Short mmCIF file of C-alpha atoms in Angstrom, two decimals:
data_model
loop_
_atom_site.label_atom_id
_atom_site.label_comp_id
_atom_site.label_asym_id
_atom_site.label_seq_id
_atom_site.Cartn_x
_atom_site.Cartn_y
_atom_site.Cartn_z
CA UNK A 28 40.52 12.77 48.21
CA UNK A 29 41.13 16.03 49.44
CA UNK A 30 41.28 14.78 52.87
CA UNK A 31 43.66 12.12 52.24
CA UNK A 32 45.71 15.71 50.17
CA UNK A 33 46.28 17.11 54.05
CA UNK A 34 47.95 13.72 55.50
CA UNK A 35 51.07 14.40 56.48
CA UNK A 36 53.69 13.33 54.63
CA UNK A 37 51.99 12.55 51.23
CA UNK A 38 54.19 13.35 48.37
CA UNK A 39 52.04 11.71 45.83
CA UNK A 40 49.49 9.64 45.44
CA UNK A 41 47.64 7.98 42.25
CA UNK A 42 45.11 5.70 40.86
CA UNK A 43 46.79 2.61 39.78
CA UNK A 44 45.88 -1.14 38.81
CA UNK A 45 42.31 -2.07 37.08
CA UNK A 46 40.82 1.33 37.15
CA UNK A 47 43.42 3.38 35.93
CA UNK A 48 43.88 0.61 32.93
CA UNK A 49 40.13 0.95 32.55
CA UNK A 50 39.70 -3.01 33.64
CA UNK A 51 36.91 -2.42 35.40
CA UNK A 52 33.58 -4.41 37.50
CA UNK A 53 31.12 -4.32 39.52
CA UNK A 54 33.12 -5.71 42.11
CA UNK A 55 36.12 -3.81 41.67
CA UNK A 56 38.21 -2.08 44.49
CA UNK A 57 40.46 1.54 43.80
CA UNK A 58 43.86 0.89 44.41
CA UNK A 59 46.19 3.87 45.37
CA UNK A 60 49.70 3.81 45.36
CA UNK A 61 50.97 6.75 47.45
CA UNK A 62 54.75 8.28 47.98
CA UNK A 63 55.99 9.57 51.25
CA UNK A 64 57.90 12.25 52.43
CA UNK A 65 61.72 10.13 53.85
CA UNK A 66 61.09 8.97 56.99
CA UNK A 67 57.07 9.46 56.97
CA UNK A 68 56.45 6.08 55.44
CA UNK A 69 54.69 4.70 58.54
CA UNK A 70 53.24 7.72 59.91
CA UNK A 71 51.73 8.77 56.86
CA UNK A 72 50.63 5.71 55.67
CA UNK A 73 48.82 5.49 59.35
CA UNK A 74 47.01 8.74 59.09
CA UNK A 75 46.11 7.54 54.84
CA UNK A 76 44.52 4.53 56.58
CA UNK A 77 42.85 6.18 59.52
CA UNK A 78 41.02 9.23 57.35
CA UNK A 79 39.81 6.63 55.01
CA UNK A 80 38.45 4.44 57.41
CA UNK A 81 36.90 7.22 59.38
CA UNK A 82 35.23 8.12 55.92
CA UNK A 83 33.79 4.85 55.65
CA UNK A 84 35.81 4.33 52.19
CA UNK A 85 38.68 1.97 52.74
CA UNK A 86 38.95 -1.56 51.65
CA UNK A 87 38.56 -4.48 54.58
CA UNK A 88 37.09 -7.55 54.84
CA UNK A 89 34.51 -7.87 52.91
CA UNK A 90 33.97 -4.61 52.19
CA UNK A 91 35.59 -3.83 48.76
CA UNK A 92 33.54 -2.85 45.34
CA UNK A 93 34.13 0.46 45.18
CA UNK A 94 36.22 1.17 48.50
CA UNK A 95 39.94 2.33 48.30
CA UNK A 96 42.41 -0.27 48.41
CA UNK A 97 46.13 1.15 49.88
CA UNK A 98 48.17 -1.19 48.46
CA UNK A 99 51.06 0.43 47.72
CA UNK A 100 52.88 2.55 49.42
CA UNK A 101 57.10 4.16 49.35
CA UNK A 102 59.30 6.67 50.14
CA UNK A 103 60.67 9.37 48.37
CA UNK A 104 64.24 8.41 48.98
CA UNK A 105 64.66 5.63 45.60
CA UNK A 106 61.54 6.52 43.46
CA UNK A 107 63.33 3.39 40.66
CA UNK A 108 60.72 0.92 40.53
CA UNK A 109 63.24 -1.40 38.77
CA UNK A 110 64.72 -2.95 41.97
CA UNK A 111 61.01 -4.82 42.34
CA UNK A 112 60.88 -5.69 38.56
CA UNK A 113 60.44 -9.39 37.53
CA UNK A 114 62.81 -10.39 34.30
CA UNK A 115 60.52 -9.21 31.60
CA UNK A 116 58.41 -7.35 33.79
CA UNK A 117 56.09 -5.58 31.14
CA UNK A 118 52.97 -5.36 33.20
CA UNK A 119 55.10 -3.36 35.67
CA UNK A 120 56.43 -0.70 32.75
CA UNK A 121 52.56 -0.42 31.86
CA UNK A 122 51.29 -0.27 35.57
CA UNK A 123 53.36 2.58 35.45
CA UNK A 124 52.16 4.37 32.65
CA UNK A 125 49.05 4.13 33.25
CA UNK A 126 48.27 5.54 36.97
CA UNK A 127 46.20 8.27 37.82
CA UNK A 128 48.18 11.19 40.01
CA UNK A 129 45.93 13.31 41.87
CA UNK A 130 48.40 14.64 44.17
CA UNK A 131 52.07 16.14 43.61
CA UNK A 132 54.29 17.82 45.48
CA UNK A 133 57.48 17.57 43.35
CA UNK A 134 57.36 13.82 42.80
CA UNK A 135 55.75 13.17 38.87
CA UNK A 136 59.25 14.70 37.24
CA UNK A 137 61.21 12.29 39.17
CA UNK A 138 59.07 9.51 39.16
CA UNK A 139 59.64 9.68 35.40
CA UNK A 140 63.48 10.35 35.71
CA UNK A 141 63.88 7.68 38.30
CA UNK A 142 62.13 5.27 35.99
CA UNK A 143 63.72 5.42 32.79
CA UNK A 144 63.18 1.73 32.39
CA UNK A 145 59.73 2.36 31.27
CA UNK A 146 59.96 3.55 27.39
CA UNK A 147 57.81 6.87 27.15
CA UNK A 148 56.77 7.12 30.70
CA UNK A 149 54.80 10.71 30.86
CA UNK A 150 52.69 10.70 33.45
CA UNK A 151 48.93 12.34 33.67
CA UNK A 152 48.68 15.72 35.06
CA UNK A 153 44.93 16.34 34.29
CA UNK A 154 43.85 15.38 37.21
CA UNK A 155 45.96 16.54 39.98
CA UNK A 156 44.09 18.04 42.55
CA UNK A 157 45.45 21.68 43.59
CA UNK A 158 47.84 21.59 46.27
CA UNK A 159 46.54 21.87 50.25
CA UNK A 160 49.06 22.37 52.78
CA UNK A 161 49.49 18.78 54.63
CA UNK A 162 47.54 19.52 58.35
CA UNK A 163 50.37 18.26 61.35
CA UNK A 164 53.27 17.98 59.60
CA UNK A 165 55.51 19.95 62.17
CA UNK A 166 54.45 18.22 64.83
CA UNK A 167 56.83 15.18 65.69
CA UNK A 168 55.77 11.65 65.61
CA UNK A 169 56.61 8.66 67.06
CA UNK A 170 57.80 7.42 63.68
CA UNK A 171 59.46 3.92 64.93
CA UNK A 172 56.66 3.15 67.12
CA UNK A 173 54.44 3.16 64.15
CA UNK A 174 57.01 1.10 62.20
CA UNK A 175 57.67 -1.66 64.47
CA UNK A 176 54.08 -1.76 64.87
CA UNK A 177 52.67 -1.91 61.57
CA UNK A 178 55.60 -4.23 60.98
CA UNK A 179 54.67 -6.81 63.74
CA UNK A 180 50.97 -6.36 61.96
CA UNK A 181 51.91 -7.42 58.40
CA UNK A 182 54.14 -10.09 59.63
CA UNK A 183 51.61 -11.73 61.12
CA UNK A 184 49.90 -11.57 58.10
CA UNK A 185 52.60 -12.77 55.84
CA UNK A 186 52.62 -15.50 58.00
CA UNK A 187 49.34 -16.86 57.28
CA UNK A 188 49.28 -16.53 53.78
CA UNK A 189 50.48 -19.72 51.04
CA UNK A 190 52.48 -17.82 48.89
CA UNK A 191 53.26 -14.36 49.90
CA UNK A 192 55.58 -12.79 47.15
CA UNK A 193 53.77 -9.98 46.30
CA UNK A 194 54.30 -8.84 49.76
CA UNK A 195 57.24 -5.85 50.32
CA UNK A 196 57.78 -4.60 53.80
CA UNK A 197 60.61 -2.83 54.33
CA UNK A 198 61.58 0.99 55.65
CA UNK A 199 60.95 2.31 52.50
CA UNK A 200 58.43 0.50 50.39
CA UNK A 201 55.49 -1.57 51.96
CA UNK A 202 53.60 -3.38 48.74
CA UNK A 203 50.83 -5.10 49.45
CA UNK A 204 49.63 -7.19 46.71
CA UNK A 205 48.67 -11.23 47.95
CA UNK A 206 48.81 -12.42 44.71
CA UNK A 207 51.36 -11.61 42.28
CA UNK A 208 50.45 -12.40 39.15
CA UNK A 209 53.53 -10.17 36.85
CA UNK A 210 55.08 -13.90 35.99
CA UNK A 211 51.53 -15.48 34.32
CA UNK A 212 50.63 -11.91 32.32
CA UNK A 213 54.18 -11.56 31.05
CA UNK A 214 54.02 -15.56 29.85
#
């Protein structure tokens, strides 16, 4: 992880979903959810994806026990996960609790302010890797081109799936998640 720790634009990034609650199998994928620097959404997110792949450990096609899945990703402008809350939304509050940080850079105390809405949100800090300076960060990027074009990408797949709800793509949060199942747990 300490290569995805020099990406620029990383704010944060955890362990979330079935291995962070400990719900895990043989076939199970990682799932990070990662926060961006405000206005690095798409270029981070691009250089998460690339050093991941290049490692051989991202999740795609049918590649996935044991392979990071990056299914989550925002920006550090609105850190309230309460505007993507279901009525009820308890498995939401608890996904919360229960990720894994293993990189901050000023993000865990307001993660926790921003999301009051969870009762006794603390997040871990045992496991936060120590800080690297992000490698290209100065160096401008063509921010919008990677937008538009990672847009045009998961529109295409949004396109093709039944029911895509779990899907968020937007300049500030892309959420990735085919199946949303928040409505069935809560019930």
């Amino acid at each position: 992880m300490r290569f995805v720790q020099m990406c620029p634009f990383v704010r944060f990034a955890a362990v979330c979903n079935n291995v962070a609650m400990g719900r895990v199998h043989d076939g199970s994928d990682i799932d990070l959810f990662f926060v961006m620097k405000r206005g690095g959404l798409f270029t981070g997110r691009f250089f998460v994806t690339l050093v991941l792949h290049l490692l051989g450990v991202r999740r795609h096609g049918g590649k996935v026990a044991g392979r990071f899945c990056l299914s989550f990703f925002m920006d550090n402008s609105d850190l309230d996960l309460s505007k993507i809350a279901i009525e009820n939304d308890y498995y939401l509050a608890y996904w919360c609790k229960t990720m894994i940080p293993f990189i901050d850079r000023g993000i865990i105390e307001k993660f926790e302010n921003s999301n009051g809405w969870v009762p006794g949100l603390k997040l871990r800090r045992d496991y936060l890797l120590p800080d690297k300076k992000p490698f290209l960060e100065s160096i401008s990027f063509p921010e919008s081109f990677l937008a538009r074009w990672q847009k045009k990408r998961i529109l295409r797949k949004i396109n093709r799936l039944t029911r895509p709800h779990g899907i968020i793509a937007d300049d500030h949060m892309l959420k990735f998640h085919d199946v949303d199942s928040r409505a069935v747990l809560r019930d």
